[in-house]
mmCIF file of C-alpha atoms in Angstrom:
data_model
loop_
_atom_site.group_PDB
_atom_site.id
_atom_site.type_symbol
_atom_site.label_atom_id
_atom_site.label_comp_id
_atom_site.label_asym_id
_atom_site.label_seq_id
_atom_site.Cartn_x
_atom_site.Cartn_y
_atom_site.Cartn_z
ATOM 1 C CA UNK A 148 126.988 92.065 77.981
ATOM 2 C CA UNK A 149 129.341 90.674 80.426
ATOM 3 C CA UNK A 150 129.954 92.753 83.724
ATOM 4 C CA UNK A 151 132.491 91.203 86.081
ATOM 5 C CA UNK A 152 131.714 87.216 86.027
ATOM 6 C CA UNK A 153 128.073 87.888 85.197
ATOM 7 C CA UNK A 154 126.563 87.746 81.674
ATOM 8 C CA UNK A 155 123.473 90.065 81.041
ATOM 9 C CA UNK A 156 121.174 88.952 78.295
ATOM 10 C CA UNK A 157 120.022 92.427 77.394
ATOM 11 C CA UNK A 158 118.247 91.191 74.288
ATOM 12 C CA UNK A 159 115.768 89.280 76.401
ATOM 13 C CA UNK A 160 116.039 90.696 79.939
ATOM 14 C CA UNK A 161 115.895 93.838 81.918
ATOM 15 C CA UNK A 162 117.969 94.639 85.031
ATOM 16 C CA UNK A 163 117.987 96.654 88.103
ATOM 17 C CA UNK A 164 121.049 98.596 89.260
ATOM 18 C CA UNK A 165 120.765 99.465 92.878
ATOM 19 C CA UNK A 166 122.032 103.014 94.067
ATOM 20 C CA UNK A 167 124.429 103.082 96.754
ATOM 21 C CA UNK A 168 125.582 106.519 97.858
ATOM 22 C CA UNK A 169 128.368 106.779 100.494
ATOM 23 C CA UNK A 170 128.201 110.517 100.350
ATOM 24 C CA UNK A 171 127.091 113.062 103.079
ATOM 25 C CA UNK A 172 125.183 115.306 100.539
ATOM 26 C CA UNK A 173 123.391 113.081 97.904
ATOM 27 C CA UNK A 174 120.167 114.787 96.886
ATOM 28 C CA UNK A 175 118.064 111.670 97.837
ATOM 29 C CA UNK A 176 119.690 109.757 100.685
ATOM 30 C CA UNK A 177 122.818 111.782 101.661
ATOM 31 C CA UNK A 178 124.491 110.559 104.865
ATOM 32 C CA UNK A 179 122.295 107.519 105.254
ATOM 33 C CA UNK A 180 124.837 104.862 104.027
ATOM 34 C CA UNK A 181 128.325 106.577 104.521
ATOM 35 C CA UNK A 182 129.723 104.280 107.165
ATOM 36 C CA UNK A 183 130.949 100.861 106.022
ATOM 37 C CA UNK A 184 128.344 98.899 108.171
ATOM 38 C CA UNK A 185 125.534 100.839 106.954
ATOM 39 C CA UNK A 186 126.603 100.610 103.220
ATOM 40 C CA UNK A 187 127.226 96.787 103.467
ATOM 41 C CA UNK A 188 123.760 96.436 105.137
ATOM 42 C CA UNK A 189 122.004 98.748 102.414
ATOM 43 C CA UNK A 190 123.845 96.603 99.702
ATOM 44 C CA UNK A 191 122.576 93.227 101.145
ATOM 45 C CA UNK A 192 119.140 94.661 101.426
ATOM 46 C CA UNK A 193 118.955 95.739 97.790
ATOM 47 C CA UNK A 194 120.344 92.420 96.678
ATOM 48 C CA UNK A 195 117.501 90.460 98.550
ATOM 49 C CA UNK A 196 115.155 92.849 96.873
ATOM 50 C CA UNK A 197 116.453 91.867 93.493
ATOM 51 C CA UNK A 198 119.288 94.173 92.614
ATOM 52 C CA UNK A 199 121.368 92.709 89.769
ATOM 53 C CA UNK A 200 124.288 95.316 90.124
ATOM 54 C CA UNK A 201 125.214 97.825 92.836
ATOM 55 C CA UNK A 202 126.212 101.288 91.688
ATOM 56 C CA UNK A 203 128.536 103.006 94.371
ATOM 57 C CA UNK A 204 128.926 106.880 94.404
ATOM 58 C CA UNK A 205 131.350 108.620 96.544
ATOM 59 C CA UNK A 206 130.588 112.216 95.280
ATOM 60 C CA UNK A 207 127.222 113.691 94.719
ATOM 61 C CA UNK A 208 126.429 114.423 91.206
ATOM 62 C CA UNK A 209 123.268 116.458 91.766
ATOM 63 C CA UNK A 210 123.210 120.024 90.099
ATOM 64 C CA UNK A 211 125.233 122.367 92.391
ATOM 65 C CA UNK A 212 127.067 119.730 94.189
ATOM 66 C CA UNK A 213 130.335 120.404 96.000
ATOM 67 C CA UNK A 214 133.288 118.709 94.384
ATOM 68 C CA UNK A 215 135.559 116.722 96.686
ATOM 69 C CA UNK A 216 139.234 115.733 96.101
ATOM 70 C CA UNK A 217 140.203 112.524 94.295
ATOM 71 C CA UNK A 218 141.802 111.293 97.511
ATOM 72 C CA UNK A 219 138.651 111.776 99.674
ATOM 73 C CA UNK A 220 136.538 110.193 96.886
ATOM 74 C CA UNK A 221 138.848 107.195 96.881
ATOM 75 C CA UNK A 222 138.803 107.003 100.724
ATOM 76 C CA UNK A 223 134.930 106.750 100.467
ATOM 77 C CA UNK A 224 134.698 104.364 97.806
ATOM 78 C CA UNK A 225 137.762 101.786 97.382
ATOM 79 C CA UNK A 226 137.372 100.145 100.789
ATOM 80 C CA UNK A 227 133.557 99.755 100.335
ATOM 81 C CA UNK A 228 134.101 98.224 96.876
ATOM 82 C CA UNK A 229 136.660 95.853 98.435
ATOM 83 C CA UNK A 230 134.164 94.854 101.072
ATOM 84 C CA UNK A 231 131.299 94.412 98.645
ATOM 85 C CA UNK A 232 133.285 92.132 96.482
ATOM 86 C CA UNK A 233 134.452 90.038 99.430
ATOM 87 C CA UNK A 234 130.935 89.498 100.715
ATOM 88 C CA UNK A 235 128.537 89.445 97.625
ATOM 89 C CA UNK A 236 128.353 87.701 94.341
ATOM 90 C CA UNK A 237 127.029 90.740 92.360
ATOM 91 C CA UNK A 238 128.950 93.181 90.014
ATOM 92 C CA UNK A 239 129.830 96.392 91.340
ATOM 93 C CA UNK A 240 129.663 99.766 89.540
ATOM 94 C CA UNK A 241 131.653 102.781 90.341
ATOM 95 C CA UNK A 242 130.034 106.179 89.714
ATOM 96 C CA UNK A 243 132.946 108.347 88.948
ATOM 97 C CA UNK A 244 134.418 110.382 86.045
ATOM 98 C CA UNK A 245 137.882 110.930 87.589
ATOM 99 C CA UNK A 246 140.733 108.772 86.306
ATOM 100 C CA UNK A 247 142.583 108.330 89.812
ATOM 101 C CA UNK A 248 139.207 107.532 91.439
ATOM 102 C CA UNK A 249 138.437 105.068 88.714
ATOM 103 C CA UNK A 250 141.887 103.419 88.811
ATOM 104 C CA UNK A 251 141.647 102.899 92.555
ATOM 105 C CA UNK A 252 138.266 101.422 92.305
ATOM 106 C CA UNK A 253 139.241 98.992 89.554
ATOM 107 C CA UNK A 254 142.040 97.876 91.670
ATOM 108 C CA UNK A 255 139.602 97.367 94.581
ATOM 109 C CA UNK A 256 137.420 95.201 92.189
ATOM 110 C CA UNK A 257 134.999 97.504 90.529
ATOM 111 C CA UNK A 258 133.566 95.776 87.543
ATOM 112 C CA UNK A 259 132.018 98.848 85.807
ATOM 113 C CA UNK A 260 132.784 102.375 85.525
ATOM 114 C CA UNK A 261 129.734 104.652 85.372
ATOM 115 C CA UNK A 262 130.896 107.844 83.902
ATOM 116 C CA UNK A 263 128.374 110.875 83.889
ATOM 117 C CA UNK A 264 130.524 112.754 81.428
ATOM 118 C CA UNK A 265 130.707 109.944 78.456
ATOM 119 C CA UNK A 266 134.550 109.996 78.497
ATOM 120 C CA UNK A 267 134.719 113.778 77.742
ATOM 121 C CA UNK A 268 135.947 114.875 81.128
ATOM 122 C CA UNK A 269 139.143 113.035 80.991
ATOM 123 C CA UNK A 270 139.605 110.974 77.750
ATOM 124 C CA UNK A 271 142.388 108.882 79.541
ATOM 125 C CA UNK A 272 139.640 107.206 81.236
ATOM 126 C CA UNK A 273 138.806 105.515 78.094
ATOM 127 C CA UNK A 274 142.261 104.175 77.756
ATOM 128 C CA UNK A 275 141.963 102.872 81.516
ATOM 129 C CA UNK A 276 138.660 101.149 80.707
ATOM 130 C CA UNK A 277 139.967 99.669 77.416
ATOM 131 C CA UNK A 278 143.145 98.317 79.018
ATOM 132 C CA UNK A 279 141.739 96.766 82.218
ATOM 133 C CA UNK A 280 138.677 95.325 80.265
ATOM 134 C CA UNK A 281 136.035 96.626 82.667
ATOM 135 C CA UNK A 282 132.474 97.532 81.652
ATOM 136 C CA UNK A 283 131.571 101.039 81.257
ATOM 137 C CA UNK A 284 128.131 103.107 81.427
ATOM 138 C CA UNK A 285 128.670 106.302 79.423
ATOM 139 C CA UNK A 286 126.225 108.996 79.999
ATOM 140 C CA UNK A 287 124.950 111.969 77.931
ATOM 141 C CA UNK A 288 125.902 115.439 79.551
ATOM 142 C CA UNK A 289 126.522 118.977 78.855
ATOM 143 C CA UNK A 290 127.236 122.054 81.023
ATOM 144 C CA UNK A 291 124.171 123.907 79.316
ATOM 145 C CA UNK A 292 120.808 123.244 77.881
ATOM 146 C CA UNK A 293 121.458 125.210 74.597
ATOM 147 C CA UNK A 294 120.577 122.773 71.762
ATOM 148 C CA UNK A 295 119.873 123.662 68.120
ATOM 149 C CA UNK A 296 117.833 120.458 67.516
ATOM 150 C CA UNK A 297 117.605 118.747 70.690
ATOM 151 C CA UNK A 298 117.100 115.115 70.005
ATOM 152 C CA UNK A 299 119.555 114.975 67.105
ATOM 153 C CA UNK A 300 122.203 117.037 69.177
ATOM 154 C CA UNK A 301 121.907 114.461 71.999
ATOM 155 C CA UNK A 302 122.523 111.759 69.483
ATOM 156 C CA UNK A 303 125.543 113.590 67.990
ATOM 157 C CA UNK A 304 126.854 114.053 71.508
ATOM 158 C CA UNK A 305 126.595 110.271 72.207
ATOM 159 C CA UNK A 306 128.151 109.672 68.825
ATOM 160 C CA UNK A 307 131.146 111.639 69.974
ATOM 161 C CA UNK A 308 131.257 109.457 73.228
ATOM 162 C CA UNK A 309 131.270 106.296 71.095
ATOM 163 C CA UNK A 310 133.873 107.575 68.849
ATOM 164 C CA UNK A 311 136.157 108.180 72.092
ATOM 165 C CA UNK A 312 135.455 104.725 73.208
ATOM 166 C CA UNK A 313 136.083 103.117 69.819
ATOM 167 C CA UNK A 314 139.330 104.973 69.288
ATOM 168 C CA UNK A 315 140.574 103.866 72.775
ATOM 169 C CA UNK A 316 139.688 100.264 71.963
ATOM 170 C CA UNK A 317 137.066 99.603 74.392
ATOM 171 C CA UNK A 318 135.139 96.454 73.436
ATOM 172 C CA UNK A 319 131.457 97.574 72.151
ATOM 173 C CA UNK A 320 130.278 94.422 74.163
ATOM 174 C CA UNK A 321 131.359 96.141 77.397
ATOM 175 C CA UNK A 322 129.364 99.401 76.852
ATOM 176 C CA UNK A 323 126.208 100.647 77.838
ATOM 177 C CA UNK A 324 124.842 104.220 77.239
ATOM 178 C CA UNK A 325 122.724 106.533 79.432
ATOM 179 C CA UNK A 326 120.764 109.403 77.904
ATOM 180 C CA UNK A 327 121.347 111.430 80.983
ATOM 181 C CA UNK A 328 118.023 112.263 82.330
ATOM 182 C CA UNK A 329 118.322 115.351 84.594
ATOM 183 C CA UNK A 330 121.770 116.343 83.315
ATOM 184 C CA UNK A 331 122.168 119.307 80.876
ATOM 185 C CA UNK A 332 118.484 119.210 80.147
ATOM 186 C CA UNK A 333 115.328 121.203 81.168
ATOM 187 C CA UNK A 334 112.216 119.674 82.600
ATOM 188 C CA UNK A 335 110.631 119.633 79.219
ATOM 189 C CA UNK A 336 113.779 118.164 77.448
ATOM 190 C CA UNK A 337 113.951 115.295 80.124
ATOM 191 C CA UNK A 338 110.233 114.545 79.304
ATOM 192 C CA UNK A 339 111.066 114.467 75.446
ATOM 193 C CA UNK A 340 114.002 112.368 76.110
ATOM 194 C CA UNK A 341 111.720 109.680 77.917
ATOM 195 C CA UNK A 342 109.253 109.721 75.039
ATOM 196 C CA UNK A 343 112.121 109.222 72.500
ATOM 197 C CA UNK A 344 114.404 106.663 74.256
ATOM 198 C CA UNK A 345 114.255 104.563 71.229
ATOM 199 C CA UNK A 346 116.462 106.678 69.151
ATOM 200 C CA UNK A 347 119.362 106.030 71.349
ATOM 201 C CA UNK A 348 119.475 102.212 70.593
ATOM 202 C CA UNK A 349 120.991 103.024 67.332
ATOM 203 C CA UNK A 350 124.476 101.882 68.312
ATOM 204 C CA UNK A 351 123.325 98.393 69.416
ATOM 205 C CA UNK A 352 124.446 98.670 72.770
ATOM 206 C CA UNK A 353 122.276 98.393 76.005
ATOM 207 C CA UNK A 354 120.599 101.503 77.353
ATOM 208 C CA UNK A 355 120.535 102.411 80.952
ATOM 209 C CA UNK A 356 117.847 104.628 82.317
ATOM 210 C CA UNK A 357 118.499 106.595 85.631
ATOM 211 C CA UNK A 358 115.454 108.634 86.654
ATOM 212 C CA UNK A 359 114.939 107.613 90.205
ATOM 213 C CA UNK A 360 113.532 110.283 92.299
ATOM 214 C CA UNK A 361 114.887 113.019 90.185
ATOM 215 C CA UNK A 362 113.531 116.500 89.688
ATOM 216 C CA UNK A 363 111.865 115.615 86.561
ATOM 217 C CA UNK A 364 109.371 113.531 88.639
ATOM 218 C CA UNK A 365 109.357 116.073 91.514
ATOM 219 C CA UNK A 366 108.296 118.870 89.368
ATOM 220 C CA UNK A 367 105.848 117.047 87.188
ATOM 221 C CA UNK A 368 104.107 115.542 90.228
ATOM 222 C CA UNK A 369 104.831 118.518 92.590
ATOM 223 C CA UNK A 370 106.284 116.162 95.111
ATOM 224 C CA UNK A 371 109.299 115.762 97.346
ATOM 225 C CA UNK A 372 112.141 113.252 97.019
ATOM 226 C CA UNK A 373 110.573 111.021 99.615
ATOM 227 C CA UNK A 374 107.320 110.599 97.536
ATOM 228 C CA UNK A 375 108.657 109.878 94.077
ATOM 229 C CA UNK A 376 108.478 105.943 93.968
ATOM 230 C CA UNK A 377 105.450 105.830 91.849
ATOM 231 C CA UNK A 378 106.667 108.568 89.311
ATOM 232 C CA UNK A 379 109.968 106.428 89.002
ATOM 233 C CA UNK A 380 108.062 103.485 88.513
ATOM 234 C CA UNK A 381 106.210 105.012 85.626
ATOM 235 C CA UNK A 382 109.574 105.938 83.959
ATOM 236 C CA UNK A 383 110.759 102.318 84.474
ATOM 237 C CA UNK A 384 107.815 100.697 82.941
ATOM 238 C CA UNK A 385 107.889 103.330 79.889
ATOM 239 C CA UNK A 386 111.793 102.930 79.637
ATOM 240 C CA UNK A 387 111.286 99.065 79.214
ATOM 241 C CA UNK A 388 108.632 99.475 76.652
ATOM 242 C CA UNK A 389 111.086 101.720 74.698
ATOM 243 C CA UNK A 390 113.918 99.356 74.836
ATOM 244 C CA UNK A 391 116.054 100.239 77.916
ATOM 245 C CA UNK A 392 117.704 97.136 79.440
ATOM 246 C CA UNK A 393 119.242 98.616 82.783
ATOM 247 C CA UNK A 394 117.494 100.621 85.452
ATOM 248 C CA UNK A 395 119.389 102.596 87.971
ATOM 249 C CA UNK A 396 117.106 103.158 91.082
ATOM 250 C CA UNK A 397 116.942 103.735 94.854
ATOM 251 C CA UNK A 398 113.645 101.733 95.345
ATOM 252 C CA UNK A 399 114.888 98.195 94.273
ATOM 253 C CA UNK A 400 111.770 96.092 95.430
ATOM 254 C CA UNK A 401 109.160 98.322 93.784
ATOM 255 C CA UNK A 402 110.916 98.766 90.532
ATOM 256 C CA UNK A 403 111.757 95.213 90.310
ATOM 257 C CA UNK A 404 108.165 94.328 90.736
ATOM 258 C CA UNK A 405 107.012 96.760 88.011
ATOM 259 C CA UNK A 406 109.684 95.609 85.634
ATOM 260 C CA UNK A 407 108.831 91.995 86.212
ATOM 261 C CA UNK A 408 105.249 92.869 85.380
ATOM 262 C CA UNK A 409 106.120 94.608 82.315
ATOM 263 C CA UNK A 410 108.469 91.990 81.115
ATOM 264 C CA UNK A 411 105.561 89.409 81.404
ATOM 265 C CA UNK A 412 103.127 91.683 79.268
ATOM 266 C CA UNK A 413 105.804 92.316 76.651
ATOM 267 C CA UNK A 414 106.644 88.613 76.332
ATOM 268 C CA UNK A 415 103.283 87.329 76.141
ATOM 269 C CA UNK A 416 102.230 85.726 72.987
ATOM 270 C CA UNK A 417 105.714 86.146 71.426
ATOM 271 C CA UNK A 418 106.064 82.366 71.340
ATOM 272 C CA UNK A 419 102.603 81.763 69.573
#
């Protein structure tokens, strides 16, 4: 998979996407990086710790989040994207489902659009992605948790997303899928999803796992956001064993080390 100028060998390797929220109300780190200097410093830290991509978010997508205008989201994100691209040689992802925000982000230099609605919020976004040739991460999402046959229904939902991408002309080599842990799912459904991630490799595109510090971990371990690193690492290790290639995390260094150890074990003896 090619993202920006970088080739990602997802058949052999796994990669870390570092989360950079320039929002005042993100569930985990709201307000910490929402000045230009703070954002650039945090990005530099994550790159030094081993981040392979930076994912920039200008609107919190946590449950019950407050929606902001396109203009405000563009003001928060486009200048930071431009600055990141000037200073660092690392692909930049923009976490948005809004067409005007995505357009401004791509013009500022974004290499990937990370859409939490899997092209279903605004299908014109698919056309923009196809026309500009940027990469995309397409996530499973619903506005409810009413499933008839949960795992199959999720697969059908993702099939619809892939159909939208296909008909818009998005290059399959520029697509990764995200099963959407924490979105349109109960705690039990999130845990079931984690245990069956391999089902979502059927399209032959890389899988991104985004579990970092989420409520699935907090509810399972009865821990606040600030104490969910170990739980996140457990999902990263399991996710890699089940075939995920990208891991979207807040705690880059810890997850990078866990991933490196997992890789060493999984590759051991394969050449023998």
